[in-house]
C-alpha positions as semicolon CSV with decimal commas, in nm:
position;residue;x (nm);y (nm);z (nm)
1;M;5,953;-13,267;10,414
2;R;5,663;-13,507;10,373
3;L;5,776;-13,826;10,205
4;T;5,579;-14,107;10,051
5;I;5,803;-14,412;10,075
6;K;5,719;-14,723;9,875
7;G;5,898;-15,053;9,831
8;R;5,900;-15,284;9,532
9;N;6,035;-15,632;9,591
10;V;6,152;-15,510;9,931
11;E;5,977;-15,448;10,260
12;V;6,011;-15,092;10,386
13;T;6,105;-15,154;10,747
14;D;6,086;-14,892;11,020
15;A;6,466;-14,867;11,010
16;L;6,467;-14,800;10,634
17;R;6,180;-14,552;10,665
18;S;6,350;-14,356;10,943
19;Y;6,683;-14,358;10,754
20;V;6,517;-14,219;10,439
21;E;6,335;-13,951;10,641
22;K;6,655;-13,855;10,824
23;R;6,864;-13,830;10,506
24;F;6,600;-13,633;10,312
25;S;6,541;-13,395;10,604
26;K;6,879;-13,234;10,527
27;L;6,725;-13,097;10,205
28;E;6,475;-12,886;10,402
29;K;6,737;-12,616;10,459
30;Y;6,711;-12,518;10,091
31;F;6,338;-12,437;10,102
32;S;6,112;-12,220;10,312
33;N;5,796;-12,415;10,227
34;E;5,735;-12,776;10,319
35;L;5,787;-13,003;10,022
36;E;5,633;-13,335;9,935
37;G;5,856;-13,606;9,789
38;H;5,819;-13,961;9,667
39;V;6,082;-14,226;9,733
40;T;6,074;-14,577;9,590
41;L;6,307;-14,849;9,712
42;L;6,343;-15,155;9,491
43;V;6,546;-15,468;9,452
44;E;6,605;-15,602;9,100
45;K;6,858;-15,864;8,994
46;G;7,061;-15,819;9,310
47;D;7,083;-15,441;9,277
48;Q;6,927;-15,230;9,548
49;R;6,793;-14,912;9,393
50;A;6,653;-14,593;9,539
51;E;6,451;-14,346;9,333
52;A;6,333;-14,003;9,444
53;T;6,102;-13,744;9,289
54;I;6,053;-13,401;9,445
55;P;5,839;-13,136;9,273
56;I;5,954;-12,780;9,341
57;N;5,794;-12,475;9,188
58;R;5,764;-12,543;8,814
59;F;6,026;-12,818;8,812
60;I;6,065;-13,175;8,924
61;L;6,387;-13,301;9,080
62;R;6,445;-13,669;9,012
63;A;6,730;-13,905;9,090
64;E;6,791;-14,276;9,101
65;E;7,092;-14,472;9,214
66;S;7,166;-14,838;9,266
67;S;7,432;-15,030;9,454
68;A;7,473;-15,352;9,648
69;D;7,353;-15,180;9,968
70;M;7,016;-15,001;10,002
71;Y;7,152;-14,751;10,255
72;A;7,433;-14,654;10,016
73;S;7,178;-14,612;9,734
74;I;6,969;-14,381;9,955
75;D;7,279;-14,176;10,041
76;Q;7,370;-14,144;9,673
77;V;7,018;-14,034;9,576
78;V;7,009;-13,765;9,846
79;D;7,354;-13,640;9,740
80;K;7,243;-13,627;9,376
81;I;6,924;-13,435;9,460
82;E;7,124;-13,193;9,675
83;R;7,367;-13,127;9,388
84;Q;7,070;-13,060;9,158
85;I;6,919;-12,819;9,409
86;R;7,244;-12,624;9,448
87;K;7,302;-12,618;9,073
88;Y;6,955;-12,500;8,974
89;K;6,825;-12,307;9,276
90;T;6,971;-11,978;9,153
91;R;6,833;-12,027;8,802
92;I;6,491;-12,134;8,928
93;N;6,462;-11,837;9,165
94;R;6,585;-11,591;8,901
95;K;6,335;-11,724;8,647
96;A;6,049;-11,699;8,897
97;K;6,140;-11,338;8,975
98;Q;6,170;-11,246;8,608
99;T;5,824;-11,375;8,529
100;E;5,683;-11,236;8,855
101;I;5,499;-11,556;8,931
102;N;5,353;-11,620;9,273
103;I;5,567;-11,911;9,397
104;G;5,309;-12,024;9,652
105;E;5,042;-12,055;9,384
106;L;5,287;-12,239;9,158
107;M;5,366;-12,491;9,428
108;R;4,996;-12,557;9,493
109;Q;4,940;-12,598;9,118
110;E;5,242;-12,829;9,085
111;E;5,119;-13,046;9,373
112;A;4,777;-13,071;9,209
113;D;4,940;-13,150;8,872
114;L;5,163;-13,416;9,028
115;K;4,868;-13,585;9,200
116;A;4,669;-13,578;8,876
117;A;4,968;-13,715;8,682
118;Q;5,010;-13,996;8,933
119;A;4,643;-14,086;8,903
120;D;4,672;-14,075;8,523
121;Q;4,987;-14,291;8,538
122;A;4,819;-14,549;8,759
123;E;4,525;-14,562;8,519
124;A;4,751;-14,584;8,214
125;D;4,954;-14,866;8,370
126;Q;4,638;-15,068;8,416
127;E;4,512;-15,022;8,062
128;D;4,574;-15,295;7,809
129;T;4,737;-15,146;7,498
130;A;4,816;-15,266;7,147
131;D;5,069;-15,546;7,094
132;K;5,360;-15,322;6,999
133;I;5,311;-15,055;7,265
134;S;5,457;-15,183;7,589
135;K;5,376;-14,880;7,805
136;V;5,153;-14,576;7,786
137;K;5,245;-14,273;7,991
138;Q;5,028;-13,966;8,022
139;F;5,149;-13,639;8,164
140;H;5,056;-13,274;8,185
141;V;5,227;-13,052;7,932
142;R;5,340;-12,727;8,095
143;M;5,390;-12,391;7,932
144;M;5,754;-12,278;7,946
145;D;6,028;-12,142;7,727
146;P;6,293;-12,371;7,572
147;E;6,555;-12,278;7,834
148;E;6,320;-12,386;8,115
149;A;6,245;-12,708;7,926
150;I;6,618;-12,785;7,897
151;M;6,660;-12,723;8,269
152;Q;6,366;-12,955;8,349
153;M;6,505;-13,221;8,114
154;E;6,841;-13,204;8,295
155;L;6,674;-13,220;8,636
156;L;6,486;-13,533;8,532
157;D;6,800;-13,674;8,367
158;H;6,606;-13,751;8,049
159;D;6,724;-13,732;7,690
160;F;6,418;-13,536;7,574
161;F;6,137;-13,326;7,717
162;I;5,797;-13,232;7,572
163;F;5,655;-12,890;7,661
164;L;5,412;-12,619;7,551
165;N;5,628;-12,340;7,409
166;A;5,531;-12,008;7,572
167;D;5,648;-11,818;7,264
168;S;5,461;-12,012;6,996
169;D;5,179;-12,186;7,192
170;A;5,283;-12,511;7,017
171;I;5,393;-12,845;7,154
172;D;5,773;-12,864;7,115
173;V;6,040;-13,113;7,216
174;V;6,391;-13,037;7,339
175;Y;6,646;-13,316;7,323
176;R;7,008;-13,381;7,411
177;R;7,235;-13,420;7,109
178;K;7,566;-13,599;7,088
179;G;7,845;-13,364;7,187
180;G;7,647;-13,204;7,470
181;T;7,437;-12,962;7,266
182;Y;7,057;-12,944;7,259
183;G;6,803;-12,962;6,981
184;L;6,451;-12,825;6,953
185;L;6,181;-13,006;6,754
186;Q;5,894;-12,787;6,637
187;P;5,601;-12,938;6,447
188;L;5,486;-12,786;6,120
189;M;5,110;-12,762;6,083
190;K;4,967;-12,822;5,736
């Protein structure tokens, strides 16, 4: 696994870098292709936080954990990502087989999309926006069905997810409702 390791408010020492690489290398057993991941280590208000993002096929695995010890935070993030992989690997593989999509091509496309999204994000972060908008985030909208969108939302641990609905060719939003159910927002065109 190729990792990009960054530090915010903390220096990424050789010891930290090798620990991150060692812990994340245990995830390689789940994949036949080499993956590229992004790990950010940060210190804020005494908390030591580790964040990880790993794009796989049409999905993005994301986890973040914080504790008083950076090494413990790294361990928790790796454990969380591993749980996500085990939980969704069967569904992801089944969905890929059902749609008969070339996984290799998907991974190359996802890597290109991720690099473009990161470039867009860096550009958006630098832009000066209106007084009431504190952050602008741009992202690529992917075509998928609502079930895939719910799975991606859960993998990212977000409360909502915007996607291009494969059935209607419209931009839709899935969201987590109170009580553990999901909602789907579909715009009406006038």
